[in-house]
Coordinates of C-alpha atoms and ligand atoms in Angstrom, one line a residue:
M1 CA -26.1 -2.5 1.3
C2 CA -29.0 -2.5 -0.5
G3 CA -32.4 -1.5 0.9
I4 CA -35.9 -2.9 0.3
V5 CA -39.4 -1.4 0.7
G6 CA -43.2 -2.4 -0.2
Y7 CA -46.5 -1.8 0.0
V8 CA -49.8 -3.0 -0.5
G9 CA -52.9 -1.0 0.9
H10 CA -55.5 2.1 0.9
R11 CA -52.4 4.8 1.0
D12 CA -50.9 6.6 -1.8
V13 CA -48.1 4.3 -2.5
V14 CA -45.2 6.7 -3.3
P15 CA -44.9 8.7 0.1
V16 CA -45.1 5.3 1.9
L17 CA -42.0 4.1 -0.5
L18 CA -40.0 7.4 -0.4
D19 CA -40.2 7.3 4.0
G20 CA -39.7 3.6 3.9
L21 CA -36.4 4.6 1.7
T22 CA -35.4 7.8 3.5
R23 CA -35.6 5.2 6.7
L24 CA -33.0 2.7 5.1
E25 CA -30.8 5.3 3.8
Y26 CA -28.3 4.7 6.7
R27 CA -27.6 1.5 5.1
G28 CA -25.6 3.2 2.1
Y29 CA -26.4 3.4 -0.9
D30 CA -25.6 5.1 -4.5
S31 CA -28.8 5.1 -6.5
A32 CA -32.6 4.4 -5.6
G33 CA -35.7 4.0 -7.5
V34 CA -39.4 2.9 -6.9
A35 CA -41.6 0.9 -9.2
V36 CA -45.8 1.7 -8.7
L37 CA -49.0 -0.3 -9.9
C38 CA -52.2 0.6 -10.3
R39 CA -55.3 -1.7 -10.0
E40 CA -56.3 -1.2 -13.7
G41 CA -53.0 -2.8 -14.6
S42 CA -50.4 0.1 -15.2
L43 CA -46.4 0.1 -13.7
S44 CA -44.6 2.8 -13.9
I45 CA -41.1 3.3 -12.8
R46 CA -38.4 5.9 -11.7
R47 CA -34.7 5.4 -11.1
E48 CA -32.0 7.8 -10.4
A49 CA -28.7 7.2 -9.7
G50 CA -26.8 9.1 -6.5
K51 CA -28.7 10.2 -3.4
L52 CA -32.7 9.7 -2.9
V53 CA -33.2 13.4 -3.0
N54 CA -32.4 12.8 -6.9
L55 CA -35.4 10.5 -7.1
K56 CA -37.5 12.8 -4.7
T57 CA -37.0 15.4 -7.4
E58 CA -37.6 13.8 -10.2
L59 CA -40.9 12.3 -8.5
E60 CA -41.8 16.0 -8.0
A61 CA -41.4 17.3 -11.2
D62 CA -43.1 14.3 -12.7
P63 CA -45.4 12.7 -10.2
L64 CA -46.8 9.4 -10.1
T65 CA -49.7 7.8 -8.2
G66 CA -51.1 3.9 -7.3
H67 CA -51.9 1.3 -5.2
Y68 CA -49.2 -0.6 -4.4
G69 CA -45.5 -0.9 -5.1
I70 CA -41.6 -1.3 -4.4
G71 CA -38.6 0.4 -3.5
H72 CA -35.3 0.1 -3.7
T73 CA -31.6 1.8 -2.6
R74 CA -29.0 0.2 -4.4
W75 CA -25.2 -0.4 -3.1
A76 CA -23.5 -1.4 -6.4
T77 CA -22.3 -4.4 -6.6
H78 CA -22.1 -6.0 -10.4
G79 CA -22.1 -2.6 -12.4
K80 CA -21.5 0.7 -11.5
P81 CA -23.8 3.1 -10.3
T82 CA -25.6 4.3 -12.9
T83 CA -29.4 5.0 -13.5
E84 CA -29.5 2.0 -15.9
N85 CA -28.2 -0.4 -12.9
A86 CA -30.5 1.0 -10.4
H87 CA -33.6 -1.0 -9.4
P88 CA -36.5 -1.9 -9.8
H89 CA -35.9 -4.0 -12.9
Q90 CA -38.5 -5.2 -15.2
D91 CA -38.9 -8.0 -17.6
S92 CA -39.0 -7.4 -21.4
A93 CA -42.8 -7.1 -21.7
G94 CA -42.6 -4.2 -19.0
R95 CA -45.4 -6.8 -16.6
I96 CA -43.0 -7.4 -13.6
V97 CA -41.1 -5.7 -11.6
L98 CA -38.6 -6.8 -8.9
V99 CA -35.7 -5.0 -5.9
H100 CA -33.2 -7.7 -5.0
N101 CA -30.6 -7.6 -2.2
G102 CA -28.1 -10.0 -2.3
I103 CA -25.9 -11.4 -5.6
I104 CA -26.5 -14.3 -7.5
E105 CA -23.7 -15.9 -8.0
N106 CA -24.6 -17.8 -11.0
F107 CA -26.1 -15.1 -12.8
L108 CA -23.7 -15.1 -15.9
D109 CA -24.6 -18.7 -16.8
L110 CA -28.5 -17.7 -16.0
R111 CA -28.2 -14.8 -18.4
A112 CA -26.4 -16.5 -21.3
G113 CA -29.0 -18.9 -21.2
L114 CA -32.0 -16.3 -21.3
E115 CA -29.6 -14.5 -24.0
S116 CA -30.1 -17.4 -26.3
D117 CA -33.9 -17.9 -25.5
G118 CA -33.9 -13.9 -27.1
V119 CA -34.1 -12.1 -23.9
E120 CA -32.5 -8.8 -24.5
F121 CA -30.7 -7.5 -20.9
V122 CA -30.5 -3.9 -20.3
S123 CA -28.4 -3.5 -17.8
E124 CA -25.1 -5.2 -16.1
T125 CA -26.8 -6.1 -13.0
D126 CA -26.7 -10.0 -11.7
T127 CA -30.8 -9.1 -10.5
E128 CA -31.8 -8.7 -14.1
V129 CA -31.3 -12.3 -14.7
I130 CA -34.3 -12.7 -11.8
V131 CA -36.9 -10.9 -13.2
H132 CA -36.7 -12.3 -17.0
L133 CA -36.6 -15.6 -15.1
V134 CA -40.1 -15.2 -13.4
A135 CA -41.3 -13.8 -16.4
S136 CA -40.4 -16.7 -18.3
Y137 CA -42.2 -19.2 -16.0
Y138 CA -45.0 -16.9 -15.2
E139 CA -48.3 -18.9 -16.5
G140 CA -50.5 -16.1 -13.9
C141 CA -49.4 -17.1 -10.7
L142 CA -46.5 -14.7 -9.4
E143 CA -45.8 -16.8 -6.1
E144 CA -45.5 -20.1 -8.2
A145 CA -43.0 -18.4 -10.8
V146 CA -41.1 -16.9 -8.3
R147 CA -40.6 -20.5 -6.6
R148 CA -39.7 -21.6 -9.7
T149 CA -37.2 -19.1 -10.3
L150 CA -35.7 -19.8 -6.5
D151 CA -35.1 -23.2 -7.9
D152 CA -32.5 -21.8 -10.7
L153 CA -31.0 -19.3 -8.1
E154 CA -27.6 -19.5 -6.3
G155 CA -26.2 -17.0 -4.2
I156 CA -27.8 -14.7 -1.8
Y157 CA -31.2 -13.0 -1.7
A158 CA -34.0 -10.8 -0.5
I159 CA -36.3 -10.0 -3.4
V160 CA -39.9 -8.6 -3.9
V161 CA -42.0 -9.5 -7.0
A162 CA -44.8 -7.8 -8.7
S163 CA -46.9 -8.2 -11.8
A164 CA -49.3 -5.8 -13.3
D165 CA -51.8 -8.4 -14.2
E166 CA -52.2 -10.1 -10.6
P167 CA -53.3 -6.3 -8.6
D168 CA -52.7 -6.0 -4.7
K169 CA -50.4 -8.7 -4.1
L170 CA -46.4 -8.4 -3.7
V171 CA -44.4 -11.9 -3.4
T172 CA -41.1 -11.7 -1.4
A173 CA -38.7 -14.5 -0.5
R174 CA -35.3 -14.4 1.7
Q175 CA -32.1 -16.1 1.4
G176 CA -29.7 -14.2 3.6
P177 CA -30.2 -10.3 3.5
P178 CA -33.0 -10.0 6.4
L179 CA -36.5 -8.7 5.1
V180 CA -39.1 -7.6 7.7
I181 CA -43.1 -7.5 7.0
G182 CA -45.0 -5.0 8.5
V183 CA -48.4 -6.6 9.2
G184 CA -51.0 -3.5 9.6
D185 CA -55.1 -3.4 8.9
N186 CA -55.9 -3.6 5.6
E187 CA -52.3 -2.5 4.5
N188 CA -49.0 -4.9 4.6
F189 CA -45.6 -3.6 4.6
I190 CA -42.0 -4.9 3.7
A191 CA -38.4 -3.8 4.0
S192 CA -35.1 -4.9 4.9
D193 CA -35.0 -3.5 8.3
V194 CA -37.4 -1.9 11.0
P195 CA -37.4 1.2 10.7
P196 CA -39.4 1.9 7.6
V197 CA -42.5 -0.3 9.3
L198 CA -42.9 1.2 12.6
G199 CA -44.3 4.4 11.8
Y200 CA -47.3 2.3 10.5
T201 CA -47.1 -0.9 12.8
R202 CA -45.5 -3.0 15.3
D203 CA -46.8 -6.0 14.2
V204 CA -44.1 -7.8 12.4
I205 CA -42.8 -11.1 11.1
F206 CA -39.3 -12.0 10.6
L207 CA -39.0 -14.2 7.4
D208 CA -37.1 -16.8 7.8
D209 CA -34.1 -17.5 5.2
G210 CA -35.7 -20.1 2.5
L211 CA -39.1 -19.0 3.2
V212 CA -41.6 -17.2 0.4
A213 CA -44.4 -14.5 1.3
I214 CA -47.4 -13.6 -0.4
V215 CA -48.7 -10.4 0.5
T216 CA -52.1 -8.5 -0.3
P217 CA -53.5 -6.0 1.6
E218 CA -55.9 -8.3 3.8
S219 CA -53.4 -11.3 4.2
V220 CA -49.7 -12.3 4.8
V221 CA -49.3 -15.9 3.7
V222 CA -45.9 -17.8 4.3
T223 CA -44.9 -20.5 2.5
D224 CA -42.0 -22.6 2.2
R225 CA -40.0 -23.3 -1.3
Q226 CA -42.4 -26.2 -2.2
G227 CA -45.6 -23.8 -1.8
T228 CA -46.3 -25.6 1.8
V229 CA -47.9 -22.5 4.0
V230 CA -45.8 -22.3 7.2
D231 CA -46.7 -20.8 10.1
A232 CA -45.1 -17.1 11.1
P233 CA -47.1 -15.3 13.3
P234 CA -46.1 -11.6 13.8
Q235 CA -44.7 -10.4 17.1
R236 CA -44.9 -7.0 18.7
V237 CA -41.7 -5.0 18.6
D238 CA -41.9 -2.0 21.2
W239 CA -38.6 -0.3 20.1
D240 CA -38.2 3.3 19.7
P241 CA -37.2 4.7 16.4
V242 CA -33.7 5.0 17.6
T243 CA -33.4 1.4 19.1
A244 CA -34.9 0.7 16.0
E245 CA -32.0 1.6 13.7
K246 CA -29.8 -0.5 16.1
G247 CA -31.9 -3.4 15.3
G248 CA -32.3 -3.7 19.1
Y249 CA -29.4 -4.0 20.0
E250 CA -28.2 -1.6 23.0
H251 CA -25.4 0.0 20.6
F252 CA -24.5 0.5 17.0
M253 CA -21.1 -1.1 18.4
L254 CA -22.8 -4.5 19.5
K255 CA -25.1 -4.5 16.5
E256 CA -22.2 -4.4 13.9
I257 CA -20.2 -7.1 15.7
F258 CA -23.6 -9.2 15.5
E259 CA -23.5 -8.5 11.7
Q260 CA -19.7 -10.2 11.0
P261 CA -21.0 -13.6 10.1
T262 CA -23.4 -11.5 7.3
A263 CA -20.8 -8.8 6.2
V264 CA -17.9 -11.2 5.9
R265 CA -20.0 -13.6 4.1
D266 CA -21.7 -11.2 1.9
S267 CA -17.7 -9.8 0.8
L268 CA -17.0 -13.6 0.0
V269 CA -20.1 -14.1 -1.9
G270 CA -19.7 -13.5 -5.7
R271 CA -16.0 -13.5 -5.1
M272 CA -15.3 -17.2 -4.1
Y273 CA -16.7 -20.2 -6.0
R274 CA -15.7 -23.3 -4.3
R275 CA -17.1 -25.6 -6.9
A276 CA -15.4 -24.0 -9.5
V277 CA -12.4 -24.0 -7.3
E278 CA -12.3 -20.4 -8.8
I279 CA -11.4 -16.5 -7.3
D280 CA -12.7 -13.8 -9.3
L281 CA -11.4 -10.3 -8.2
G282 CA -12.3 -8.9 -11.4
E283 CA -12.0 -5.6 -9.9
L284 CA -8.7 -5.4 -8.8
N285 CA -7.4 -6.0 -12.2
L286 CA -5.1 -8.4 -11.8
D287 CA -3.9 -10.7 -13.8
A288 CA -1.5 -13.2 -14.2
E289 CA 1.1 -10.9 -15.9
L290 CA 0.7 -8.1 -12.8
A291 CA 1.0 -11.0 -10.5
N292 CA 4.0 -12.3 -11.7
S293 CA 5.9 -8.9 -12.9
M294 CA 4.8 -7.8 -8.7
S295 CA 8.5 -6.8 -6.9
E296 CA 6.3 -6.0 -3.7
L297 CA 3.2 -5.0 -2.4
L298 CA 2.8 -2.1 -0.3
L299 CA -0.3 -2.2 2.2
L300 CA -0.9 0.7 3.7
G301 CA -3.3 2.2 6.3
C302 CA -4.2 3.6 10.1
G303 CA -5.5 2.2 13.0
T304 CA -7.8 -0.9 12.9
S305 CA -7.2 -1.0 9.1
W306 CA -3.2 -1.4 9.5
H307 CA -3.6 -4.4 11.4
A308 CA -5.7 -5.9 9.0
A309 CA -2.6 -4.9 6.3
L310 CA -0.3 -6.4 9.4
V311 CA -2.5 -10.0 8.9
G312 CA -2.4 -9.5 5.5
R313 CA 1.1 -9.6 5.1
Y314 CA 1.7 -13.0 6.9
W315 CA -0.9 -14.4 4.6
I316 CA 0.2 -13.3 1.1
E317 CA 4.2 -13.5 2.1
K318 CA 3.2 -17.6 3.1
L319 CA 0.6 -18.1 0.0
A320 CA 1.5 -16.0 -2.7
G321 CA 5.5 -16.1 -1.6
L322 CA 5.5 -12.2 -2.7
P323 CA 7.2 -9.6 -0.4
V324 CA 5.2 -7.4 1.3
R325 CA 5.7 -4.2 3.3
V326 CA 3.1 -2.6 5.4
D327 CA 3.1 1.0 6.5
Q328 CA 1.4 2.9 8.8
A329 CA -0.1 5.5 6.0
S330 CA 0.8 8.5 8.6
E331 CA 4.6 7.5 8.5
F332 CA 4.8 5.7 5.0
R333 CA 3.7 9.7 3.7
Y334 CA 6.5 12.0 5.1
R335 CA 9.4 8.9 5.4
D336 CA 10.5 9.6 1.9
P337 CA 9.7 6.3 0.9
L338 CA 11.5 3.9 -1.8
V339 CA 8.7 2.3 -3.7
A340 CA 10.2 -0.4 -5.7
E341 CA 9.9 -0.6 -9.7
N342 CA 6.8 -2.8 -10.3
S343 CA 5.1 -2.3 -7.0
V344 CA 1.5 -2.5 -6.3
A345 CA 0.4 -0.1 -3.3
C346 CA -2.6 -1.1 -1.9
A347 CA -4.6 1.1 1.1
L348 CA -7.0 -0.2 3.5
T349 CA -9.6 2.0 4.6
Q350 CA -13.2 1.9 5.9
S351 CA -14.2 5.2 5.1
G352 CA -12.1 5.7 1.7
E353 CA -11.4 9.4 3.5
T354 CA -9.1 9.1 5.9
A355 CA -6.6 11.9 5.0
D356 CA -3.0 10.3 6.4
T357 CA -4.2 7.1 3.8
L358 CA -5.2 9.0 1.4
A359 CA -1.8 11.4 1.0
A360 CA 0.3 7.9 1.4
M361 CA -2.2 6.3 -1.6
R362 CA -0.6 9.6 -3.4
E363 CA 2.9 9.3 -2.4
A364 CA 2.9 5.9 -3.3
K365 CA 1.5 6.5 -7.0
G366 CA 3.6 9.4 -7.3
R367 CA 6.5 7.1 -6.8
G368 CA 5.5 5.4 -9.6
A369 CA 3.1 2.2 -7.6
K370 CA 0.1 1.1 -8.7
L371 CA -3.0 1.9 -6.4
W372 CA -5.4 -0.7 -5.0
S373 CA -7.9 -0.1 -2.4
I374 CA -9.7 -2.2 0.0
C375 CA -12.6 -0.1 1.0
N376 CA -16.1 0.0 2.4
V377 CA -17.6 3.0 1.0
I378 CA -18.2 2.8 -2.9
G379 CA -17.4 6.4 -4.3
S380 CA -15.3 7.5 -1.7
M381 CA -11.7 9.1 -2.7
A382 CA -9.8 6.4 -2.1
T383 CA -11.9 4.1 -4.4
R384 CA -11.2 7.1 -7.0
I385 CA -8.0 7.5 -6.9
S386 CA -6.9 3.4 -6.7
D387 CA -6.7 1.7 -10.3
G388 CA -8.5 -1.3 -8.5
V389 CA -10.9 -1.6 -5.5
L390 CA -12.3 -4.7 -3.5
L391 CA -15.0 -3.4 -1.8
T392 CA -15.7 -4.8 1.6
Q393 CA -19.3 -5.5 1.9
A394 CA -19.5 -4.7 5.8
G395 CA -22.8 -2.3 5.0
P396 CA -22.2 1.0 7.3
E397 CA -20.3 1.2 10.0
I398 CA -21.8 3.6 12.5
S399 CA -19.8 3.0 15.2
V400 CA -16.6 4.6 16.0
A401 CA -15.0 1.7 17.2
S402 CA -14.4 -0.2 13.7
T403 CA -15.3 -4.2 13.7
K404 CA -17.1 -5.2 11.1
A405 CA -15.0 -3.2 8.6
F406 CA -11.9 -5.0 10.5
T407 CA -13.7 -8.8 9.8
T408 CA -14.4 -7.8 6.0
Q409 CA -11.1 -6.3 5.4
L410 CA -9.4 -9.9 6.0
A411 CA -12.1 -11.7 4.4
C412 CA -10.6 -9.6 1.1
L413 CA -7.2 -9.8 1.6
Y414 CA -7.3 -13.5 2.4
L415 CA -8.8 -13.9 -0.8
M416 CA -6.1 -11.6 -2.5
A417 CA -3.3 -13.8 -0.9
L418 CA -5.2 -16.7 -2.6
K419 CA -5.7 -15.3 -6.0
L420 CA -1.6 -14.0 -5.8
G421 CA -0.7 -17.7 -4.9
E422 CA -2.8 -19.0 -7.6
L423 CA -1.5 -16.8 -10.3
R424 CA 2.1 -16.7 -9.1
G425 CA 1.8 -20.9 -9.2
R426 CA 2.6 -21.2 -5.9
L427 CA -0.7 -22.8 -4.7
S428 CA -2.0 -26.1 -6.5
R429 CA -5.9 -26.3 -7.3
E430 CA -6.1 -28.4 -4.5
A431 CA -4.5 -26.2 -2.1
V432 CA -7.0 -23.4 -3.2
E433 CA -10.2 -25.7 -2.7
L434 CA -9.2 -26.5 0.4
R435 CA -8.7 -23.4 1.7
L436 CA -12.0 -22.1 -0.1
H437 CA -13.7 -25.0 1.7
S438 CA -12.5 -23.4 5.4
L439 CA -13.3 -20.3 4.4
S440 CA -16.8 -20.8 3.3
R441 CA -17.5 -22.0 6.9
I442 CA -15.6 -19.4 8.7
P443 CA -19.0 -16.8 9.1
G444 CA -20.7 -19.9 10.5
Q445 CA -18.0 -20.5 12.7
I446 CA -18.0 -16.7 14.0
E447 CA -21.8 -17.2 14.3
E448 CA -20.7 -19.8 17.0
I449 CA -18.5 -17.5 19.1
L450 CA -21.7 -15.0 18.9
H451 CA -23.6 -17.3 20.6
R452 CA -21.5 -17.2 23.6
A453 CA -21.6 -13.4 24.0
D454 CA -22.8 -13.9 27.5
D455 CA -20.4 -15.7 28.8
I456 CA -18.0 -13.2 27.5
A457 CA -19.9 -10.6 29.2
A458 CA -19.2 -12.4 32.2
V459 CA -15.7 -12.5 31.9
A460 CA -15.5 -8.8 30.8
K461 CA -17.5 -8.0 34.4
R462 CA -14.6 -9.9 36.5
V463 CA -11.9 -8.2 34.9
A464 CA -13.2 -4.7 34.3
H465 CA -11.4 -3.4 37.5
F466 CA -8.1 -3.7 36.1
K467 CA -6.3 -0.3 35.1
Q468 CA -4.0 -1.8 32.3
F469 CA -4.1 -4.9 29.8
L470 CA -1.3 -6.3 27.9
F471 CA -1.9 -8.5 24.7
I472 CA 0.0 -10.6 23.3
G473 CA 0.7 -13.1 20.6
R474 CA 2.6 -14.7 17.6
G475 CA 2.7 -14.7 14.2
V476 CA -0.7 -13.9 12.6
M477 CA -2.0 -13.8 16.1
Y478 CA 0.2 -10.4 16.9
P479 CA -1.9 -8.0 15.0
I480 CA -4.7 -9.3 16.9
A481 CA -3.2 -8.6 20.0
L482 CA -2.7 -5.0 18.5
E483 CA -6.5 -5.2 17.8
G484 CA -7.7 -6.7 20.6
A485 CA -5.8 -4.0 22.8
L486 CA -7.1 -1.0 20.2
K487 CA -10.5 -2.0 20.9
L488 CA -9.9 -2.0 24.3
K489 CA -8.8 1.3 24.9
E490 CA -10.3 3.3 22.1
I491 CA -13.6 2.5 23.9
S492 CA -13.3 2.0 27.7
Y493 CA -10.3 4.6 28.2
L494 CA -8.2 1.6 30.0
H495 CA -4.4 1.4 29.5
A496 CA -4.2 -1.8 27.0
H497 CA -0.9 -2.5 24.9
G498 CA -0.4 -5.5 22.1
Y499 CA 2.9 -7.1 21.9
P500 CA 4.5 -10.0 19.9
A501 CA 4.2 -12.5 22.0
G502 CA 8.2 -13.2 21.9
E503 CA 9.0 -10.0 23.4
M504 CA 7.9 -10.0 26.2
K505 CA 11.4 -10.8 27.8
H506 CA 12.8 -8.0 26.1
G507 CA 10.9 -5.3 28.8
P508 CA 7.0 -6.1 29.1
I509 CA 7.5 -8.9 31.2
A510 CA 8.7 -6.1 33.7
L511 CA 4.9 -4.7 34.0
I512 CA 3.4 -8.1 34.8
D513 CA 1.9 -8.5 38.7
E514 CA -1.5 -9.7 40.2
G515 CA -2.9 -5.7 38.5
V516 CA -2.0 -7.0 35.0
P517 CA -4.2 -9.3 32.9
V518 CA -2.7 -10.9 30.0
V519 CA -5.1 -11.5 27.2
A520 CA -2.8 -14.5 25.3
L521 CA -4.1 -15.5 21.6
A522 CA -2.6 -19.1 21.6
P523 CA -5.2 -20.7 19.3
Q524 CA -3.7 -24.3 17.5
S525 CA -1.0 -23.6 15.2
N526 CA 2.8 -24.3 15.2
L527 CA 3.3 -21.2 17.2
Y528 CA 1.0 -22.7 20.1
E529 CA 4.0 -24.2 22.2
K530 CA 5.8 -21.1 22.2
T531 CA 3.1 -18.8 23.2
A532 CA 1.8 -20.7 25.5
S533 CA 5.4 -20.8 27.4
N534 CA 4.9 -17.3 27.7
M535 CA 1.7 -17.8 29.5
Q536 CA 3.3 -19.3 32.1
E537 CA 5.9 -16.9 32.0
A538 CA 3.4 -14.6 33.0
K539 CA 1.4 -16.3 35.5
A540 CA 4.6 -17.7 37.2
R541 CA 4.6 -13.6 38.2
D542 CA 1.1 -13.7 39.4
G543 CA -0.1 -12.1 36.1
F544 CA -4.2 -12.9 35.8
I545 CA -4.1 -14.9 32.6
V546 CA -7.1 -14.5 30.2
G547 CA -6.4 -17.1 27.2
V548 CA -7.5 -17.1 23.9
A549 CA -7.4 -20.4 22.5
T550 CA -9.2 -23.3 20.2
E551 CA -12.2 -25.2 22.0
G552 CA -11.2 -28.3 23.7
D553 CA -7.6 -27.2 24.9
A554 CA -7.6 -28.5 28.4
A555 CA -3.8 -27.5 28.7
L556 CA -4.5 -23.7 28.4
A557 CA -7.5 -23.9 30.4
A558 CA -5.6 -25.3 33.5
F559 CA -3.3 -22.2 33.5
S560 CA -6.0 -19.7 32.4
D561 CA -7.8 -17.4 34.9
E562 CA -10.4 -17.0 32.5
L563 CA -10.4 -18.8 28.9
L564 CA -12.3 -17.3 25.8
T565 CA -12.4 -20.0 22.8
I566 CA -12.7 -20.1 19.3
P567 CA -14.0 -23.0 17.5
D568 CA -11.0 -25.2 15.4
C569 CA -10.2 -23.5 12.1
L570 CA -7.4 -23.7 10.1
P571 CA -4.5 -21.6 11.9
E572 CA -3.9 -19.2 9.2
F573 CA -7.9 -18.3 9.7
S574 CA -7.7 -17.7 13.8
P575 CA -7.6 -13.8 12.9
L576 CA -11.0 -14.1 11.5
L577 CA -12.3 -15.7 14.4
A578 CA -9.9 -14.5 17.2
I579 CA -11.1 -11.1 17.3
V580 CA -14.6 -11.7 18.0
P581 CA -14.0 -12.3 21.5
L582 CA -11.8 -9.5 22.0
Q583 CA -14.3 -7.4 20.2
L584 CA -17.2 -8.6 23.2
L585 CA -14.6 -8.4 25.5
A586 CA -13.9 -4.4 25.2
Y587 CA -17.3 -4.0 24.8
Y588 CA -18.8 -5.4 27.7
V589 CA -16.2 -3.7 29.7
A590 CA -17.0 -0.3 28.4
V591 CA -20.2 -1.2 29.3
E592 CA -19.6 -2.3 32.5
L593 CA -17.7 1.0 33.2
G594 CA -20.5 3.0 31.8
C595 CA -18.6 4.9 29.0
D596 CA -19.9 6.0 25.5
V597 CA -19.3 2.9 23.6
D598 CA -20.5 4.4 20.3
Q599 CA -18.9 7.7 20.5
P600 CA -16.1 7.5 22.7
R601 CA -14.3 10.6 24.0
N602 CA -12.1 12.5 21.6
L603 CA -12.6 9.8 18.5
A604 CA -14.2 10.8 15.0
K605 CA -15.5 8.2 12.9
S606 CA -13.7 8.9 9.6
V607 CA -10.4 11.0 10.6
T608 CA -10.3 13.3 7.3
V609 CA -7.4 15.5 8.7
E610 CA -4.4 15.6 10.2
Ligands
LIG701 C1 -10.4 1.9 15.2 C2 -10.8 2.9 14.3 C3 -9.3 3.5 13.5 C4 -9.6 3.5 12.2 C5 -9.0 4.3 11.2 C6 -8.5 4.2 9.9 O1 -11.8 1.3 16.0 O2 -11.8 2.8 14.0 O3 -8.0 3.1 14.0 O4 -9.7 2.3 11.9 O5 -9.4 5.5 11.9 O6 -9.9 4.5 9.3 P1 -10.3 4.2 7.8 O7 -10.3 2.6 8.0 O8 -11.7 4.5 7.6 O9 -9.4 4.7 7.0

């Protein structure tokens, strides 16, 4: 995730910007830069690919001083992580400079328009269009030019803009990614998150979506997009630096669960275009020829990533009519596996460094498969050895228990299924359109579930004394049963087992008595009735039933001891929603039991050894 900082005031600006960027390093990035402006009208930029230390070394060798400025750490989306693509970007005259976090969906159209007006682009980024647009509208008032520019943009953004012709002024605007303004004494700060600001002030404005702020040393004026001033008083934050990194949440896991609407939205944006009914997975190098010549898709992963692969199989087989094989990487690598001609192997991995997954990828490639990965860490080994990469836009996942990496992997897998379905002629334009429409609602529906976190915490309190749990589901809900059980066992150390609901009678039903809660996933689908009867069978044996159902399901409510609900959606999307209450359930049970949620015993975030 990109990180943004800005400063206007009486201090030497470079140390403030570098300090701020250092405090945003946890977000992950692959290049960094600063722009420094002086009241006398000079504007200088320094940018470096790679870690912040490269930028710091460059600034030590060739120092800059100034009165106001902006800085950025970039997580590449459009264009490689090179110095040319690093922010800040400036207009052709070198008078206006800008940093941006987010994705401009219509940047190709905007770029074409600007190029036909004679503007020359020097980077591959979507960001550069914004600064040229601001320059094209600039008539001496920066905020006015920014507002007019925002009218042209489609997508999500947090931006900070400065002009060398308007000393001591920064203009910032938000639509999507967070922006925080730190209000100081004759100095003001802008950042993507609270930590960069905390060393200087505790008075903070969390800028709302759709607003613009004009920031000078003496004032912060917040307006709407039309320029009407909006009341946005600062709030006092009493967080210590560690709490600040957690965004005020008690644990990284909870923060990351709550980041899922944004993470899923970010993973879809720039890849699906609802109005044009288009899916753009350019990074995969997938074309009609490959989609139609592919004999099968092998999905490989470990743990939570393997569960995502299991969901992917249902989607891809159904929507694209393509045979999908799913393997745990640790098994695949040693099985002497058969890999058919024209196979594609796709690894799912948050870290991109999991030893078994990398070995399985190499095994598949060695046996002739084309190699893809769905990965959260750009530049990781998995991305380097793959022929095509879909980057999940989850941002850094710090909690050992994976949450937002899972839902963003699902989002990417779903887009892959749709794209394959379209290229293989299995889905009509209307079918794609309907699904893109439903998919675009998912981030908001995840938010709805998160609003009910307190109710789920109350359920967790009531079940935390049980010693073992069964999780059951059918179809796309079966991998969610596995993932729900994994979440619970890894952070609360309770025994939890996931099963296909249809397997109950083949053994596991023997476990059921009043001491075994059965978490049953039964949102509306063609398998609803069947799962509901499995639940009744468990109930008849005194099992304690925790149902996961579609809102308004009175029938399931009637025989569940506890009910967790998800909003109504197309059945194939229910994995993206149903996992969220289970993540929260696991989290609150672990808190109730006093477990170390973010660092569970015996586990490491990245399993780089066998
Ligand atoms: C569980 C969890 C692990 C990882 C697994 C694979 O919460 O985090 O099961 O999913 O170790 O890791 P990646 O996805 O980094 O390859």
